[in-house]
Coordinates of C-alpha atoms and ligand atoms in Angstrom, one line a residue:
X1 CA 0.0 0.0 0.0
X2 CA 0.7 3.5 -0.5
X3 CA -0.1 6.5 1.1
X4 CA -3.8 6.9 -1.5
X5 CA -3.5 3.7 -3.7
X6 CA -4.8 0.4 -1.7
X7 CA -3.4 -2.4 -4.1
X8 CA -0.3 -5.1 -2.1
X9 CA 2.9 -5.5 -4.2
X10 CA 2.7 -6.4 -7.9
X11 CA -1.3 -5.6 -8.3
X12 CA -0.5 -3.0 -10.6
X13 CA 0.2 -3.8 -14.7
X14 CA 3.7 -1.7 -15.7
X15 CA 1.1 0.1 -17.8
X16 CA -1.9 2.3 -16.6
X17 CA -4.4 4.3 -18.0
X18 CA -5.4 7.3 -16.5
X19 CA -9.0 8.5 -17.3
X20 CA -9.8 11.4 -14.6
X21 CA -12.8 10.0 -13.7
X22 CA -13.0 7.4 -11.7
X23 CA -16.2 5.6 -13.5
X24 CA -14.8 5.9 -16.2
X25 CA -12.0 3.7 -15.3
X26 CA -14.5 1.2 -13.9
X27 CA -16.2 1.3 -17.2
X28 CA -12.9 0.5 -19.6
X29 CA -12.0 -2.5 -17.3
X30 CA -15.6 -3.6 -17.3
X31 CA -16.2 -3.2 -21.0
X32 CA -12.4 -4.0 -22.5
X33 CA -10.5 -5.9 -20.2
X34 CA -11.0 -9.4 -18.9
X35 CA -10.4 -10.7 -15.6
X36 CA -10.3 -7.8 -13.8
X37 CA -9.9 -7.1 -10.5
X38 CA -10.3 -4.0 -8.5
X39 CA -7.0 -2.7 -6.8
X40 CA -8.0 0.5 -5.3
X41 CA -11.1 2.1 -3.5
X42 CA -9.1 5.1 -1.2
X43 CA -11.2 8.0 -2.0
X44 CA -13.1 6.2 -4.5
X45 CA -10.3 6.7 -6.9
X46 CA -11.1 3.5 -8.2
X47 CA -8.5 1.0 -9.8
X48 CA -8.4 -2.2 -11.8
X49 CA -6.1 -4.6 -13.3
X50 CA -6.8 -6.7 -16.2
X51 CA -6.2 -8.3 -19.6
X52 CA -6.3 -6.8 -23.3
X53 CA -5.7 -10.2 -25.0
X54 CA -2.2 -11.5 -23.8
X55 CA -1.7 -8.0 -22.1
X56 CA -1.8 -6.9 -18.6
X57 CA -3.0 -3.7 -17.9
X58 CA -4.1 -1.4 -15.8
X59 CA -6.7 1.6 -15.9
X60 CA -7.4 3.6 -13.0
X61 CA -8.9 7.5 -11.8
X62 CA -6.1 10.3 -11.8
X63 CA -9.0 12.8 -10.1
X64 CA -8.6 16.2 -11.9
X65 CA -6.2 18.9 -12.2
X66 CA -2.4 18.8 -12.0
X67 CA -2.3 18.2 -8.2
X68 CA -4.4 15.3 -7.8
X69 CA -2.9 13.6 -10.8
X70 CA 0.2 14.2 -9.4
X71 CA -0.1 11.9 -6.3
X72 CA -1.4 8.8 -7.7
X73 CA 1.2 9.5 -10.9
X74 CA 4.1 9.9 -8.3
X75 CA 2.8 6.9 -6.0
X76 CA 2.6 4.7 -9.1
X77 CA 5.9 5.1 -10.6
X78 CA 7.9 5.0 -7.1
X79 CA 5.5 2.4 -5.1
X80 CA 4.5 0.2 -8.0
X81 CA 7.0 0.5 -10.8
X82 CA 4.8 1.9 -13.4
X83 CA 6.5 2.6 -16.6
X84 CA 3.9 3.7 -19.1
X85 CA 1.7 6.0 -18.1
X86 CA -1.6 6.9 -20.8
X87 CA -4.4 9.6 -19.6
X88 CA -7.2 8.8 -21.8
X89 CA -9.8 11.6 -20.8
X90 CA -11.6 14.5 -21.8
X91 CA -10.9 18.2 -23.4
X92 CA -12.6 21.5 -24.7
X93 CA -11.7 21.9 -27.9
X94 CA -9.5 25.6 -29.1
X95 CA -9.9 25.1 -32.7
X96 CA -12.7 25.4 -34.7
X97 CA -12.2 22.4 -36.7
X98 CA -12.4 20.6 -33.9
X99 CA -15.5 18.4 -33.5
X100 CA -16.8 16.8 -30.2
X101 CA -15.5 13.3 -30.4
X102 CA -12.6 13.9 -31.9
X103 CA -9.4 12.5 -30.8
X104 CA -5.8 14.4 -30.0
X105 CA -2.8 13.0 -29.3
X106 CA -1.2 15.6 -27.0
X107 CA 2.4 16.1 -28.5
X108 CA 3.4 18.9 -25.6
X109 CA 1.8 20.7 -22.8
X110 CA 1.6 24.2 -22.1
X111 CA 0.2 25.5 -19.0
X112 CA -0.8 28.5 -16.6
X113 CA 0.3 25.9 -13.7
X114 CA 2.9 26.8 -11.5
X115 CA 4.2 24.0 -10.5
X116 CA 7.0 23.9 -12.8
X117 CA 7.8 27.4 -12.2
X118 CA 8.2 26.3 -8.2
X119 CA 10.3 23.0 -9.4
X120 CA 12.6 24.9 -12.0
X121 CA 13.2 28.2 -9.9
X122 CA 11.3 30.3 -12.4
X123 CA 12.3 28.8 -15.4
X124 CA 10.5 27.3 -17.8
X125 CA 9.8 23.1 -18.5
X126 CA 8.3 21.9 -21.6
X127 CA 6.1 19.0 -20.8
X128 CA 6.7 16.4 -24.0
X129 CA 4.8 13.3 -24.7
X130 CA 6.9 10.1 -25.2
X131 CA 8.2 10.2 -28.9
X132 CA 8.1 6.1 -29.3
X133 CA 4.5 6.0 -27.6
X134 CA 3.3 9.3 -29.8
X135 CA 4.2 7.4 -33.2
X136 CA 3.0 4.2 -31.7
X137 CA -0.2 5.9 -30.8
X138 CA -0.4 7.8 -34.4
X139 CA 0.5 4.4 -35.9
X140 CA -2.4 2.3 -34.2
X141 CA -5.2 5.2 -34.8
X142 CA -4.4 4.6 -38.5
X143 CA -4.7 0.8 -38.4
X144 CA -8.0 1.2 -36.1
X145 CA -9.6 3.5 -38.2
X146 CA -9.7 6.2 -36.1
X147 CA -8.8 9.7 -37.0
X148 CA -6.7 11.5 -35.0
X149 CA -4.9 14.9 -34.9
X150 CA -1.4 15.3 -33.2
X151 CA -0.4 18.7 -31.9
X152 CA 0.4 20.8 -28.8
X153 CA -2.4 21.8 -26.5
X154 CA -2.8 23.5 -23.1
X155 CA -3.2 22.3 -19.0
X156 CA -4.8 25.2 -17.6
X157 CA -5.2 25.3 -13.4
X158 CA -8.6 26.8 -13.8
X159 CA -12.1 25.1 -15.2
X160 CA -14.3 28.1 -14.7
X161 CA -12.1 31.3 -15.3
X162 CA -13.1 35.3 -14.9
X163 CA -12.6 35.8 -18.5
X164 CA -14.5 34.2 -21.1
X165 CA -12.1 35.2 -24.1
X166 CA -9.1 33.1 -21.8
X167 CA -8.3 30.7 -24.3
X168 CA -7.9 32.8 -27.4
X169 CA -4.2 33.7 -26.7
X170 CA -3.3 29.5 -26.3
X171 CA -5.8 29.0 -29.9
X172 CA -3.6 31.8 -31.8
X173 CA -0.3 30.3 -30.5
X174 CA -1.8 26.7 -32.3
X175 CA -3.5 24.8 -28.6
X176 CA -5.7 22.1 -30.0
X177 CA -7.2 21.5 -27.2
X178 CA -7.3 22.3 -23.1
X179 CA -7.3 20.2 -20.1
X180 CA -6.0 20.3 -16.7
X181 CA -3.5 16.9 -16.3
X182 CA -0.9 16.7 -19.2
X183 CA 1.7 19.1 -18.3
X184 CA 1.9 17.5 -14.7
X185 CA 1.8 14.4 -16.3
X186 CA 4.5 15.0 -18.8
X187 CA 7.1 16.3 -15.9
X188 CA 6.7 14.1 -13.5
X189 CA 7.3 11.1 -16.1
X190 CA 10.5 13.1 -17.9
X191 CA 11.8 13.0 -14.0
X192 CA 11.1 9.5 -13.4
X193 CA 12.3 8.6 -16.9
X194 CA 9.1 6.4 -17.8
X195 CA 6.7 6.8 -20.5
X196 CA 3.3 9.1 -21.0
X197 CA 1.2 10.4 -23.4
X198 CA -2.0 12.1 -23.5
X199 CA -4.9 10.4 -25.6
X200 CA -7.7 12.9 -25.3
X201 CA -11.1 13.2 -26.6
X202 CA -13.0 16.4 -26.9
X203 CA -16.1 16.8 -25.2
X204 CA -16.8 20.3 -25.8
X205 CA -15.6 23.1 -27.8
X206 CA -14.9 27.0 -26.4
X207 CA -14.8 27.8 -30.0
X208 CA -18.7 27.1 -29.9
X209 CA -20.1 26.4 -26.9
X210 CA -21.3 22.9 -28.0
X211 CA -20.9 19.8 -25.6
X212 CA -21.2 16.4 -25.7
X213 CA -24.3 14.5 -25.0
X214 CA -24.1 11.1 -23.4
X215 CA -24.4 9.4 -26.3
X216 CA -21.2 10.8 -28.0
X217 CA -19.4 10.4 -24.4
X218 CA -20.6 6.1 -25.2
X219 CA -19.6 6.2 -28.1
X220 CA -15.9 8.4 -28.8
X221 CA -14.5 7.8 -25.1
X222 CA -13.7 4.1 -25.6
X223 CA -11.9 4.8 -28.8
X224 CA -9.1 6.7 -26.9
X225 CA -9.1 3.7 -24.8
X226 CA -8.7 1.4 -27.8
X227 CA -5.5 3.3 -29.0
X228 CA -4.4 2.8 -25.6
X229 CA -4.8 -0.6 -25.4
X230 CA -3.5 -1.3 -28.6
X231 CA -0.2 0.3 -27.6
X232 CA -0.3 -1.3 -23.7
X233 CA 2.7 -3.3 -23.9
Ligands
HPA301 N1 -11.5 23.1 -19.8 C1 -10.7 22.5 -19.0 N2 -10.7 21.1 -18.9 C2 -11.5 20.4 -19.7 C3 -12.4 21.1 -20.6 C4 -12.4 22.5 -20.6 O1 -13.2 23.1 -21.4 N3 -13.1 20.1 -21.2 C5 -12.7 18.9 -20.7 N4 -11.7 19.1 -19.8

């Protein structure tokens, strides 16, 4: 056990997927993996382990934002000996070609987070996917049949912010997309020297206003999770 994840010694596939929701994890390892087993219930950040084929994996909730992510991310590399690390979750789309449902593979991470700003003395970190997991990723979505677009977006601190026209600035400078995990995710994995990338699907658009119903969430959220699982290792 450690400190917020319940599972003894060896419960825990070398590769996880991170959705931020916890029921959403249940729902990958109920509807994609066989076998499964339930590692964690602390604070209902639930966790399971089971098998994609001949694969072992694991997918379990990362909370959201930067600092809750953070815990479970730095708790599963150093407690359980992760090495691949996939988010597969959610994002408002910057661009106006961007469609709900549609798929990004999150190439780098800028943020409004300080974090890395309190870890580099001021400086600045650019949070980078994997390279080998990226192209692997890219690869699979072409073989799957599932479009994808590949690009830098933006982890932003804040959900609901003072200023409706935030996000302009981040679209001009080429942001796909927005969330609140990857740039956390990035650095803590580039210290830890394991591998992460962010598989996101967009489940609304600041561009215009629309949002997913629960019938697109069905429907495009398990493909992120079948790009994942194709890569799992
Ligand atoms: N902002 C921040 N995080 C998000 C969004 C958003 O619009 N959509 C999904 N995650």
């Amino acid at each position: 056990m450690s400190i917020h994840i319940g599972a003894e010694p060896g419960q825990i596939a070398s590769t996880v997927l991170l959705p931020g929701d916890p029921m959403r994890a249940k729902f990958f390892a109920e509807t994609m993996l066989a076998d499964v087993v339930c590692f964690n219930k602390v604070r209902g950040m639930l966790g399971f382990t089971g098998h994609y084929g001949d694969k072992r994996v694991s997918v379990m909730g990362s909370g959201m934002g930067i600092p809750s992510l953070s815990i479970y991310v730095n708790e599963l590399v150093d407690e359980y000996g992760v090495t691949t690390l996939m988010r597969v979750g959610t994002c408002g789309a910057l661009q106006p070609d961007l469609k709900i449902g549609d798929i990004v593979l999150a190439m780098s991470a800028s943020t409004d987070s300080h974090v890395n700003r309190l870890r580099f003395g001021g400086m600045d970190y650019a949070p980078t996917a994997n390279f080998d997991l990226l192209m692997s990723a890219h690869e699979a979505a072409h073989v799957l049949g599932i479009k994808v677009r590949v690009g830098g977006m933006f982890s932003s601190d804040t959900f609901y912010e003072d200023d409706p026209d935030w996000w302009k600035l981040w679209a001009a400078y080429g942001a796909l997309v927005c969330e609140m995990e990857t740039a956390g995710l990035y650095t803590l994995a580039a210290k830890a020297n394991v591998r992460a990338l962010s598989i996101l699907t967009v489940s609304d658009s600041l561009v215009s206003g629309a949002a997913a119903t629960s019938e697109d969430r069905e429907k495009s959220y398990s493909k992120m999770a079948e790009i994942a699982l194709a890569i799992a290792e």
